[in-house]
PDB file of C-alpha atoms and ligand atoms in Angstrom:
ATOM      1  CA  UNK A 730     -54.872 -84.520 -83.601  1.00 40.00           C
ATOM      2  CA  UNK A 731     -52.964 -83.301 -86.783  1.00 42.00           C
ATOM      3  CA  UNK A 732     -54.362 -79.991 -88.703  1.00 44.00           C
ATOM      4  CA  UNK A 733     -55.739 -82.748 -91.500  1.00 41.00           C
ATOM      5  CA  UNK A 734     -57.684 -84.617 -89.524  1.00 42.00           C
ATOM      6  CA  UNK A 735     -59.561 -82.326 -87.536  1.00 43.00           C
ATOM      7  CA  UNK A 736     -59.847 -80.743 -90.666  1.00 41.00           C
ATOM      8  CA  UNK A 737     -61.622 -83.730 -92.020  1.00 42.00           C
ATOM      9  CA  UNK A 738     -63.632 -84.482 -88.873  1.00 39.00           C
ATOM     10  CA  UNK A 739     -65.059 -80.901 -88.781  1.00 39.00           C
ATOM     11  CA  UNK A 740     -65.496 -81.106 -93.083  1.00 41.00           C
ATOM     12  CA  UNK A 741     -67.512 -84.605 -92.352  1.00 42.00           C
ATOM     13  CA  UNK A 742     -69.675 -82.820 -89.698  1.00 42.00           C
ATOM     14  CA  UNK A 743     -70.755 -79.898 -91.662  1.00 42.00           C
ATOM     15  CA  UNK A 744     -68.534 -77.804 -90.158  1.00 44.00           C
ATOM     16  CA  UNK A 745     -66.710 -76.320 -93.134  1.00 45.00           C
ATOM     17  CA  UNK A 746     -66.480 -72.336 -91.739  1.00 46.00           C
ATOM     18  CA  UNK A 747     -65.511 -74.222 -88.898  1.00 45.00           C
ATOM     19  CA  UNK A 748     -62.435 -75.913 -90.319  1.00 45.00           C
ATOM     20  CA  UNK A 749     -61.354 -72.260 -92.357  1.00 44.00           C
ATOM     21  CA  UNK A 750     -61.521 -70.760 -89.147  1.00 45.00           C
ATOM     22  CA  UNK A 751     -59.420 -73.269 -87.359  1.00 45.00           C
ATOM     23  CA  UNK A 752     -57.054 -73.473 -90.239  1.00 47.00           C
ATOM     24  CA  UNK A 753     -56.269 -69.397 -90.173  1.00 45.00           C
ATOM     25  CA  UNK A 754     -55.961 -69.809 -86.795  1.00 49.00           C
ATOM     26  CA  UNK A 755     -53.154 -72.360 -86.826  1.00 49.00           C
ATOM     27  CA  UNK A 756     -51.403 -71.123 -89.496  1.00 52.00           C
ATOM     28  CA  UNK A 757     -48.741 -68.941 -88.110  1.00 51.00           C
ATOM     29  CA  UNK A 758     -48.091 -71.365 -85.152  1.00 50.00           C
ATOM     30  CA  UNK A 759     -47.691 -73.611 -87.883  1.00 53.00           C
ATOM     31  CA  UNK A 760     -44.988 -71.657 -89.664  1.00 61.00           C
ATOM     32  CA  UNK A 761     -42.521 -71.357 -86.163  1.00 73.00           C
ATOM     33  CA  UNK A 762     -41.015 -74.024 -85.053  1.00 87.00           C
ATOM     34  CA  UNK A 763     -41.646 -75.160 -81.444  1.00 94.00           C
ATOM     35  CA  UNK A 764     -42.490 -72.810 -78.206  1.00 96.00           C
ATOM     36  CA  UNK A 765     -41.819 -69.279 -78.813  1.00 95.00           C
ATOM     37  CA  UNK A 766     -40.556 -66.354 -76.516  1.00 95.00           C
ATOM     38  CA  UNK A 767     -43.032 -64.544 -74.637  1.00 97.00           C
ATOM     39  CA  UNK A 768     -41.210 -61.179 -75.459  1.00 97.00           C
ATOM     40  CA  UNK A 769     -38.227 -60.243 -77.294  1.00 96.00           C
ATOM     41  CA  UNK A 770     -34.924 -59.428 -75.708  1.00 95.00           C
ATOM     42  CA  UNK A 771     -32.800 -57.025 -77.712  1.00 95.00           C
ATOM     43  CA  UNK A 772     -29.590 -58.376 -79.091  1.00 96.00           C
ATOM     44  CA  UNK A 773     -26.170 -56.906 -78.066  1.00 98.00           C
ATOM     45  CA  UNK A 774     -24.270 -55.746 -81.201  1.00 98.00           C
ATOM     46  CA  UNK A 775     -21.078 -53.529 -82.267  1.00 98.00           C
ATOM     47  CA  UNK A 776     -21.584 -51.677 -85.219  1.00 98.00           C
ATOM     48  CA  UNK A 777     -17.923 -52.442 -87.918  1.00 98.00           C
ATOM     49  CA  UNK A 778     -16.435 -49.770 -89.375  1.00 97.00           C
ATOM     50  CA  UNK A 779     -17.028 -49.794 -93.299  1.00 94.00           C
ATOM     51  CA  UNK A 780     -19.450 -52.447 -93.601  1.00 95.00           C
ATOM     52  CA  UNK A 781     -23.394 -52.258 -93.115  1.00 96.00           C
ATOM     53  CA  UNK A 782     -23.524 -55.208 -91.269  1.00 96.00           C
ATOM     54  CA  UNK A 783     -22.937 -55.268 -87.425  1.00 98.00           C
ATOM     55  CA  UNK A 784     -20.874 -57.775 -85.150  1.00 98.00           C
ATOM     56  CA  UNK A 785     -23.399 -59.524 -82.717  1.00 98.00           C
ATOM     57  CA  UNK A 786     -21.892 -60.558 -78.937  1.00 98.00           C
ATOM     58  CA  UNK A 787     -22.130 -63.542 -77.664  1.00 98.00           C
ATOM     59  CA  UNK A 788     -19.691 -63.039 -74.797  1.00 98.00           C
ATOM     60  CA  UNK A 789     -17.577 -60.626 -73.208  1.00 98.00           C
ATOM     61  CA  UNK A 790     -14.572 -62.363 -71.741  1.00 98.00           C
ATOM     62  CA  UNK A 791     -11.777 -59.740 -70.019  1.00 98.00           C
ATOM     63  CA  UNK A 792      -8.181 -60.456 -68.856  1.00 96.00           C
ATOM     64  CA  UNK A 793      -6.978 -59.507 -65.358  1.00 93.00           C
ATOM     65  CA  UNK A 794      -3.737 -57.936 -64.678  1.00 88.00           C
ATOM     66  CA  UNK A 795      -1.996 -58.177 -68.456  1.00 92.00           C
ATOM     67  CA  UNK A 796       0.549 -54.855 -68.133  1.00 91.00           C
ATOM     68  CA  UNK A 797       3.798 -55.811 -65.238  1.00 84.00           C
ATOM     69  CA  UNK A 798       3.446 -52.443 -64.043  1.00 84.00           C
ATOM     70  CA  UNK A 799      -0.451 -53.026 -63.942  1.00 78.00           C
ATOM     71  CA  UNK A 800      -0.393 -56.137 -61.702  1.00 79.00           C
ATOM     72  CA  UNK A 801       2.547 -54.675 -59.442  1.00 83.00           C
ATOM     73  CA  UNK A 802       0.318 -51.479 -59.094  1.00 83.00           C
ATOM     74  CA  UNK A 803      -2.928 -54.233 -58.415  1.00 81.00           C
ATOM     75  CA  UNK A 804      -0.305 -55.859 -55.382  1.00 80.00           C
ATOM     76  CA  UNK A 805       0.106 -59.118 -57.382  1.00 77.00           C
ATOM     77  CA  UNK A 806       3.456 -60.767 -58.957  1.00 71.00           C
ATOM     78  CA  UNK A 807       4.147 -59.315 -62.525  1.00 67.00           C
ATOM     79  CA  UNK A 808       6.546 -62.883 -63.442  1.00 71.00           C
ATOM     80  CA  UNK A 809       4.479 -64.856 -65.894  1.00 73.00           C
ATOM     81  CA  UNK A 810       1.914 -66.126 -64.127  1.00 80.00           C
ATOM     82  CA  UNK A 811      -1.178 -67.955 -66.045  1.00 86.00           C
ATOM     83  CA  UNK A 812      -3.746 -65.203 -67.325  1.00 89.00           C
ATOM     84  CA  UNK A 813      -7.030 -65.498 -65.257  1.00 92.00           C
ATOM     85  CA  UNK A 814     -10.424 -64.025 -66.521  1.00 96.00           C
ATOM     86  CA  UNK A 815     -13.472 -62.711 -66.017  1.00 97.00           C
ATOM     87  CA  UNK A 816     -16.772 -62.014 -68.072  1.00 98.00           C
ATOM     88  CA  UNK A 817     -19.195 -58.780 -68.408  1.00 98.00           C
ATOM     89  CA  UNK A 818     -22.562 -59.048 -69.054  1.00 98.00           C
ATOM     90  CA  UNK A 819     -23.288 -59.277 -72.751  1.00 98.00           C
ATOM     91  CA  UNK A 820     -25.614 -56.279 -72.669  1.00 98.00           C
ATOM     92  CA  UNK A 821     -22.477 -54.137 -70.242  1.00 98.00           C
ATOM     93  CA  UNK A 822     -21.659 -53.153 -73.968  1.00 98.00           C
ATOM     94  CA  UNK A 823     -22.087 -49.498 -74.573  1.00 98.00           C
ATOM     95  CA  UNK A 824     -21.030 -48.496 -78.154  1.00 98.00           C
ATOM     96  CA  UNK A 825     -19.416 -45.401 -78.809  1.00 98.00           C
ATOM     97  CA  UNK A 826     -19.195 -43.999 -82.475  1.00 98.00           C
ATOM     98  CA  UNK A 827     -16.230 -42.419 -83.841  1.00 97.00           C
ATOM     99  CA  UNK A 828     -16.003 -38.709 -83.421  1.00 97.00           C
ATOM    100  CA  UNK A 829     -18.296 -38.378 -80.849  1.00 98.00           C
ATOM    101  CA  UNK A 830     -18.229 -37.670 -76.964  1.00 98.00           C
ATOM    102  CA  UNK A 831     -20.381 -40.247 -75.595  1.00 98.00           C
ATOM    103  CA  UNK A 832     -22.170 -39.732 -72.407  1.00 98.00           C
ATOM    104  CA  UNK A 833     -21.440 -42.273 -70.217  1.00 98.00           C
ATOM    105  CA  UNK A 834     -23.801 -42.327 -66.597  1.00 98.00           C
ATOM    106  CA  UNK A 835     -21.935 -42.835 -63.252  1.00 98.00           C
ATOM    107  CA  UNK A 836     -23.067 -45.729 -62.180  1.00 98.00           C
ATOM    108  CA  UNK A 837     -24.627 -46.414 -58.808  1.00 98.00           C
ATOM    109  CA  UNK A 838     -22.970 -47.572 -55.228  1.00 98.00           C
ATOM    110  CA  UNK A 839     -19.355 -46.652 -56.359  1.00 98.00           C
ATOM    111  CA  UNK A 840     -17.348 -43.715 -54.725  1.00 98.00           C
ATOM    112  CA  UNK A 841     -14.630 -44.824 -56.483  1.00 98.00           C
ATOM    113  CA  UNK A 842     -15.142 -45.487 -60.329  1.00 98.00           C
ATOM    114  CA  UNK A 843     -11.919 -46.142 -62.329  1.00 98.00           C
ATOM    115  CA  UNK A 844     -10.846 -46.401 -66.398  1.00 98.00           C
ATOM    116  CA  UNK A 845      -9.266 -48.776 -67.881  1.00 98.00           C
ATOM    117  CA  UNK A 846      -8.292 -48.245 -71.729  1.00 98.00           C
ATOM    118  CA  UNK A 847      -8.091 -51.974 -73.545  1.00 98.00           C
ATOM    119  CA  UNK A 848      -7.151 -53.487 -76.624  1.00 98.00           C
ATOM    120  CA  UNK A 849     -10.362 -55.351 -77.532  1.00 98.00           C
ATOM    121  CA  UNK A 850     -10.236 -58.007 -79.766  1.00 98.00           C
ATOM    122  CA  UNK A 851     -13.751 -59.675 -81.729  1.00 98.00           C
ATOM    123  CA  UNK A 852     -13.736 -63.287 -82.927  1.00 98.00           C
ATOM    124  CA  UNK A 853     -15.576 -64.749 -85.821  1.00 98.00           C
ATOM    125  CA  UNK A 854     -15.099 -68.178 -85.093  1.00 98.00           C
ATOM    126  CA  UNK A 855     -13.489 -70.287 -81.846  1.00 98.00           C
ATOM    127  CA  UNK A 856     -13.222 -73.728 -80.632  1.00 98.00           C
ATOM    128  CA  UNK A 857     -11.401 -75.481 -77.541  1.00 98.00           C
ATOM    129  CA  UNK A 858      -7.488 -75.876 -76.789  1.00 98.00           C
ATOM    130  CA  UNK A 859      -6.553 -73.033 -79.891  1.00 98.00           C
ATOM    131  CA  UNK A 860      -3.036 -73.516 -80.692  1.00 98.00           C
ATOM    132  CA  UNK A 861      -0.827 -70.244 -80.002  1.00 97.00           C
ATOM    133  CA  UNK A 862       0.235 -70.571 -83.749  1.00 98.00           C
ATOM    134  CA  UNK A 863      -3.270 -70.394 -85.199  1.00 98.00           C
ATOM    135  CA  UNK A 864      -5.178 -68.769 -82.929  1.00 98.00           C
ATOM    136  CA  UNK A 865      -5.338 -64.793 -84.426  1.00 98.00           C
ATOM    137  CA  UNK A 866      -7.155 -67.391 -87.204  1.00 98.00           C
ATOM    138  CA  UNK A 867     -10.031 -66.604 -85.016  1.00 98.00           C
ATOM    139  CA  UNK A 868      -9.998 -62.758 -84.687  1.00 98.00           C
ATOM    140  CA  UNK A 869     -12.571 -60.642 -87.313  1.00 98.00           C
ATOM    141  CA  UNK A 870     -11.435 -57.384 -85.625  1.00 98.00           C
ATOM    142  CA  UNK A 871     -10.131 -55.215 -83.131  1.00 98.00           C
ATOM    143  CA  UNK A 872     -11.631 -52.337 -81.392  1.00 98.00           C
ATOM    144  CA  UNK A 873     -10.784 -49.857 -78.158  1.00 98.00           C
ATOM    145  CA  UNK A 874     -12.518 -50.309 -75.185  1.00 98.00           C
ATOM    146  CA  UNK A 875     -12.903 -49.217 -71.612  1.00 98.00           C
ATOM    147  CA  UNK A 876     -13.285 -52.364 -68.789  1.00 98.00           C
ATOM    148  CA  UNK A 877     -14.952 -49.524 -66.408  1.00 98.00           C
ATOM    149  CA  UNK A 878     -14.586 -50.500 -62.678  1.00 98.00           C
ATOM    150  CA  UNK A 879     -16.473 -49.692 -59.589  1.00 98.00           C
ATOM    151  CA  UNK A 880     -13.060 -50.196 -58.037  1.00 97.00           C
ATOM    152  CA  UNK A 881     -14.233 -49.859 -54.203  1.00 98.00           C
ATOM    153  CA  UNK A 882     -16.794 -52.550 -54.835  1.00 97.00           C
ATOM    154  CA  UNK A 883     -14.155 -54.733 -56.505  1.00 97.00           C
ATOM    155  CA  UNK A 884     -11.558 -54.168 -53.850  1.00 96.00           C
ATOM    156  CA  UNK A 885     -14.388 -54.346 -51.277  1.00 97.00           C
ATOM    157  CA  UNK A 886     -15.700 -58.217 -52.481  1.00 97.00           C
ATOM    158  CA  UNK A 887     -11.869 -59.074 -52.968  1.00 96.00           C
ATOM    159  CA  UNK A 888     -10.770 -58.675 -49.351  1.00 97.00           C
ATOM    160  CA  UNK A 889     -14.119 -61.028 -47.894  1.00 97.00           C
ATOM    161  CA  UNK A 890     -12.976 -63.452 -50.530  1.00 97.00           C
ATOM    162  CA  UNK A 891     -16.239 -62.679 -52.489  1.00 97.00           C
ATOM    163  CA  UNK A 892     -16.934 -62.842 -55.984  1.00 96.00           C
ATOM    164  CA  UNK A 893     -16.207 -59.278 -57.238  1.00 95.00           C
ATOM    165  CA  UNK A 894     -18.419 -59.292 -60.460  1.00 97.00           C
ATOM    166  CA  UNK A 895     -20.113 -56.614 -59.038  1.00 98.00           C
ATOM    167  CA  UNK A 896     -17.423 -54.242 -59.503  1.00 98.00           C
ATOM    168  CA  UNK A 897     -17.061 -55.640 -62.786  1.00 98.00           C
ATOM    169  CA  UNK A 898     -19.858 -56.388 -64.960  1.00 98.00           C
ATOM    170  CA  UNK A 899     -22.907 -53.567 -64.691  1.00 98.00           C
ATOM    171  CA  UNK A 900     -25.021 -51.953 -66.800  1.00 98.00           C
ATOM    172  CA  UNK A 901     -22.834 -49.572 -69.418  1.00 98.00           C
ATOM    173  CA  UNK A 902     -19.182 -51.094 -67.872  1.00 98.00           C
ATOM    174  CA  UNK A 903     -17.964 -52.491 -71.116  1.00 98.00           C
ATOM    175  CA  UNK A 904     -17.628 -49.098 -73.300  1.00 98.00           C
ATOM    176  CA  UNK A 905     -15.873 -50.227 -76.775  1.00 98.00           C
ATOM    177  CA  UNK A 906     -15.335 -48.299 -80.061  1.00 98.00           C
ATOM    178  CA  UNK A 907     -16.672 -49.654 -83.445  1.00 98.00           C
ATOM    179  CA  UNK A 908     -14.730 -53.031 -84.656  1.00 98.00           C
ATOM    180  CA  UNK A 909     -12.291 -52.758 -87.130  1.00 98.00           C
ATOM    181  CA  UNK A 910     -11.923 -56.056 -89.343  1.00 98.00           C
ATOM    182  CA  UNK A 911      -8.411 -57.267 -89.942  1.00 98.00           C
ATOM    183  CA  UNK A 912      -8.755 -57.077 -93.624  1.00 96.00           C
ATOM    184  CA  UNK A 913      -8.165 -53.537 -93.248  1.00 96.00           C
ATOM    185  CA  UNK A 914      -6.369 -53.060 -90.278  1.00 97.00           C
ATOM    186  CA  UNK A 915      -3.817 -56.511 -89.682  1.00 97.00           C
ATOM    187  CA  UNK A 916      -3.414 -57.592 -86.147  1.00 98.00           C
ATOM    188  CA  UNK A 917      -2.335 -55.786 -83.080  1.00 97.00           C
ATOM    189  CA  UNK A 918       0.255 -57.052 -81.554  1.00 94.00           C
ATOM    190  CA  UNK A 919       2.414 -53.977 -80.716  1.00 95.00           C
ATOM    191  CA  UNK A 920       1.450 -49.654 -80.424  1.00 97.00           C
ATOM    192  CA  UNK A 921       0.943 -47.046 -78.258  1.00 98.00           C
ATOM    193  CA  UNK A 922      -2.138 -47.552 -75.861  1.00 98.00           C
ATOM    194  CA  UNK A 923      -3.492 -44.258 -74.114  1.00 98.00           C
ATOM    195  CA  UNK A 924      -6.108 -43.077 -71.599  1.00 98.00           C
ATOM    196  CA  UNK A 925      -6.565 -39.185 -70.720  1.00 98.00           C
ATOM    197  CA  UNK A 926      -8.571 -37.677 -68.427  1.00 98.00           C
ATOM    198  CA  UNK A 927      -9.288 -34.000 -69.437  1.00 98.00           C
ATOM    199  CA  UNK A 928      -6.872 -33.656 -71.245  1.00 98.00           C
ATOM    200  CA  UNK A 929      -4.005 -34.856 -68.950  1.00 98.00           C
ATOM    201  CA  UNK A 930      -2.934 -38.306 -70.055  1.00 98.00           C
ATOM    202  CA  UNK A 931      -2.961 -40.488 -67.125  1.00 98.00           C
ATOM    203  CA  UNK A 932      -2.271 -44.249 -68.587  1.00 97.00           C
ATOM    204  CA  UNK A 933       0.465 -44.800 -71.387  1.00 97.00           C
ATOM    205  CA  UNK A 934       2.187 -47.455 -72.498  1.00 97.00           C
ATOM    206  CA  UNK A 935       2.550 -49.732 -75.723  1.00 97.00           C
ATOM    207  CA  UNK A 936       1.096 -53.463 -76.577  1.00 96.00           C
ATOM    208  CA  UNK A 937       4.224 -55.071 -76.800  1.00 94.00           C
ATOM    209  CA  UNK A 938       3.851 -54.959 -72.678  1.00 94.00           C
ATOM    210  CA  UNK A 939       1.261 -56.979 -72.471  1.00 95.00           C
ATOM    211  CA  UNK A 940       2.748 -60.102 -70.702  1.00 93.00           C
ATOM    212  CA  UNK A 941       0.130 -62.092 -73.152  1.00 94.00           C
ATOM    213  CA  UNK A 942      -0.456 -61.404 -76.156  1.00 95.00           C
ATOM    214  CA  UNK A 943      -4.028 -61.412 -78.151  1.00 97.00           C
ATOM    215  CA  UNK A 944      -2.771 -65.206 -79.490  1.00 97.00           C
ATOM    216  CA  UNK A 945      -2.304 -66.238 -76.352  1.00 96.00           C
ATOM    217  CA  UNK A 946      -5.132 -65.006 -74.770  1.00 97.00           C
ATOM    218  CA  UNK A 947      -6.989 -66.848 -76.975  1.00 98.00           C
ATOM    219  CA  UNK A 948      -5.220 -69.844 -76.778  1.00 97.00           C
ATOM    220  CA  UNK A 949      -5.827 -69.923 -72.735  1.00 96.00           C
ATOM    221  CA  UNK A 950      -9.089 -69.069 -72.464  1.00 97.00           C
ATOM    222  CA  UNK A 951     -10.367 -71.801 -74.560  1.00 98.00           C
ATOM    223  CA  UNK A 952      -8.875 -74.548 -72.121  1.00 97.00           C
ATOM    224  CA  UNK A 953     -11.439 -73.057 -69.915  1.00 97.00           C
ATOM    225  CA  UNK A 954     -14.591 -72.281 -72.521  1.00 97.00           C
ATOM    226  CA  UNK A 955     -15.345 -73.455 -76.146  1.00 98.00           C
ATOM    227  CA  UNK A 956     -14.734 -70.075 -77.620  1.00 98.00           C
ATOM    228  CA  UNK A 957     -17.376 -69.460 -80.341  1.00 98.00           C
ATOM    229  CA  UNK A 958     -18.368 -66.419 -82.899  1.00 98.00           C
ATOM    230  CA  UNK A 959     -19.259 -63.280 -81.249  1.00 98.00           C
ATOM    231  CA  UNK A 960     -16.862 -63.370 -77.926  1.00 99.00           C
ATOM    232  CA  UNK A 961     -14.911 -60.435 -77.585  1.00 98.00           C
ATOM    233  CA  UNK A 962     -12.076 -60.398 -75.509  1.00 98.00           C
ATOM    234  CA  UNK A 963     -10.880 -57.086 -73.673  1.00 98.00           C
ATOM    235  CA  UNK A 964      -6.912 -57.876 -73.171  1.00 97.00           C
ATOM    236  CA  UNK A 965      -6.213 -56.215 -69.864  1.00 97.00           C
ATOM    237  CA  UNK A 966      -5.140 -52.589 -69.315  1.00 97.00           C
ATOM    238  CA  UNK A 967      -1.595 -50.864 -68.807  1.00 95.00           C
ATOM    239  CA  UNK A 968      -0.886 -48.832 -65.357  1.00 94.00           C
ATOM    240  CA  UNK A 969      -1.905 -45.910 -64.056  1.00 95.00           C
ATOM    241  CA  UNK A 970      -5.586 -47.112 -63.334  1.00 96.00           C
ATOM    242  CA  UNK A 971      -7.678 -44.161 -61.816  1.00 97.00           C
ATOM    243  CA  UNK A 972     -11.046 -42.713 -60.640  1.00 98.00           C
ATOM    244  CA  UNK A 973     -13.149 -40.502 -62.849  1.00 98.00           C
ATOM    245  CA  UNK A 974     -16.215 -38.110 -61.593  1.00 98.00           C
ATOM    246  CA  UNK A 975     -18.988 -36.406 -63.164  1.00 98.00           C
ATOM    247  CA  UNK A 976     -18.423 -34.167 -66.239  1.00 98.00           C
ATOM    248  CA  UNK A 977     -14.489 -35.571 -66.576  1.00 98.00           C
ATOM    249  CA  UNK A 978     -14.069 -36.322 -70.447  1.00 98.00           C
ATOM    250  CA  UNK A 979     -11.916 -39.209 -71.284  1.00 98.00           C
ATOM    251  CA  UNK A 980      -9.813 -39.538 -74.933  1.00 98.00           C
ATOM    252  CA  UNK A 981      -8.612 -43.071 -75.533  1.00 98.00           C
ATOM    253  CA  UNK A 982      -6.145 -43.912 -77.864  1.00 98.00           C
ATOM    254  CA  UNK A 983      -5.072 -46.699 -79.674  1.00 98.00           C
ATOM    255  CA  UNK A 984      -1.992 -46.398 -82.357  1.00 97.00           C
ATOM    256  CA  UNK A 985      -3.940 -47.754 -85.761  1.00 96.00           C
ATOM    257  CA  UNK A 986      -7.185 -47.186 -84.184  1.00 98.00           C
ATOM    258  CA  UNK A 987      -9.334 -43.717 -84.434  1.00 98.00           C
ATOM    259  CA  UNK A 988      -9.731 -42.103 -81.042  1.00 98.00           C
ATOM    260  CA  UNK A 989     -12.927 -43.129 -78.984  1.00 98.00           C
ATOM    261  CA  UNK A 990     -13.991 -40.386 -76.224  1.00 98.00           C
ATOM    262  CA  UNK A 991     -16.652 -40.271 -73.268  1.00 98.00           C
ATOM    263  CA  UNK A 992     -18.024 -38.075 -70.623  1.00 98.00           C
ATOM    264  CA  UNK A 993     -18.721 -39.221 -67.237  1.00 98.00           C
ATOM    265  CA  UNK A 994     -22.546 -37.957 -66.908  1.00 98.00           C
TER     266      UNK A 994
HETATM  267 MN1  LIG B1096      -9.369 -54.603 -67.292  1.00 53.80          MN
END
């Protein structure tokens, strides 16, 4: 029965209070469309340097072994192999502002919890089978981020031929600096990329050894997924991987990016 006519079949019996009260009632169901959510869930977002809006994330996509002297040090083949990838959990993302020294919690079951520093790229828009050529077409910014890895868990799941997403994706394990859009800051494709652990610098190296770059990255990974708005892409991490304990404080650096620090609380 529409709002109208049991409207008019309550008016035509009298019932005229009735029909006001019915009509309040229905009103706000009548302004959503469709079933709605029994409780909100909080959306996942990365504040952008120099604009008051924020970049929402739809997806956190990460590449595996992207630095030679990374994937020799991981025990696979450095030669150009095809890129292989993993995801975080949306909500992994913890945001850490410029200038300060976020606390970051040790997370649980690891003994052995390790940094990775990261290019990150953001993506405003996406699609499937992205040519090479236009596929930085797609990026709204770049930020620095951490892939943090409960490394024991990861190598642990890895050796019983288990999924290791465990020692991948947890709450807090995708730690990334504010976004920095491309209109200000152009594309990264080479740079020094640096990770120190209180105060000693413990990963170093430069973009240009990445064996794929941010283009191609992109260009892969969508003849797996339709790529869309909102995916961010962590590009892999250089050598020297490492474990970090309670009360270390870690300075990562990016060349063309402001620093982005955390403790280990
Ligand atoms: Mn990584």
């Amino acid at each position: 029965m529409t709002d109208t006519s049991r409207r008019n079949l309550l008016v035509g019996a009298g019932g005229l209070a009735a029909a006001a009260a019915i009509m309040a009632e229905s009103r706000p169901a009548a302004a959503q469309a469709g079933p709605q959510p029994i409780f909100a869930v909080p959306a996942t977002t990365i504040p952008i340097v120099g604009e008051p809006s924020v970049f929402p994330v739809r997806r956190i996509y990460c590449i595996g072994r992207n630095y030679a002297a990374h994937a020799i040090e991981r025990g696979s083949d450095p030669t150009r192999e095809p890129p292989f990838f993993f995801q975080k959990a949306t909500d992994a993302i913890q945001n850490v502002a410029v200038g300060e020294v976020a606390d970051h919690p040790y997370p649980s079951l690891t003994k052995n919890y390790h940094h990775e520093v990261e290019l990150v790229a953001a993506l405003k828009s996406g699609g499937t089978n992205i040519p090479v050529e236009s596929a930085l077409d797609h990026v709204y910014g770049y930020a620095l981020g951490l892939d943090m890895t409960r490394r024991d868990l990861q190598n642990g799941m890895a050796a019983e031929k288990k999924p290791w997403e465990i020692g991948k994706s947890f709450d807090h394990a995708a730690v990334i600096g504010p976004i920095h859009p491309v209109a200000k800051v152009g594309h990264f494709t080479k740079g020094a990329i640096s990770l120190a652990v209180n105060g000693t610098v413990r990963q170093n190296s430069d973009l240009t050894k990445m064996i794929w770059s941010v283009a191609e990255q992109i260009a892969k990974l969508s003849e797996a997924f339709e790529l869309k708005a909102g995916d961010i892409i962590y590009s892999g991490t250089p050598e020297n991987v490492g474990p970090v304990v309670k009360g270390d404080v870690l300075l990562c650096k990016l060349e063309g990016l402001p620093d982005m620090s955390i403790r280990i609380a």
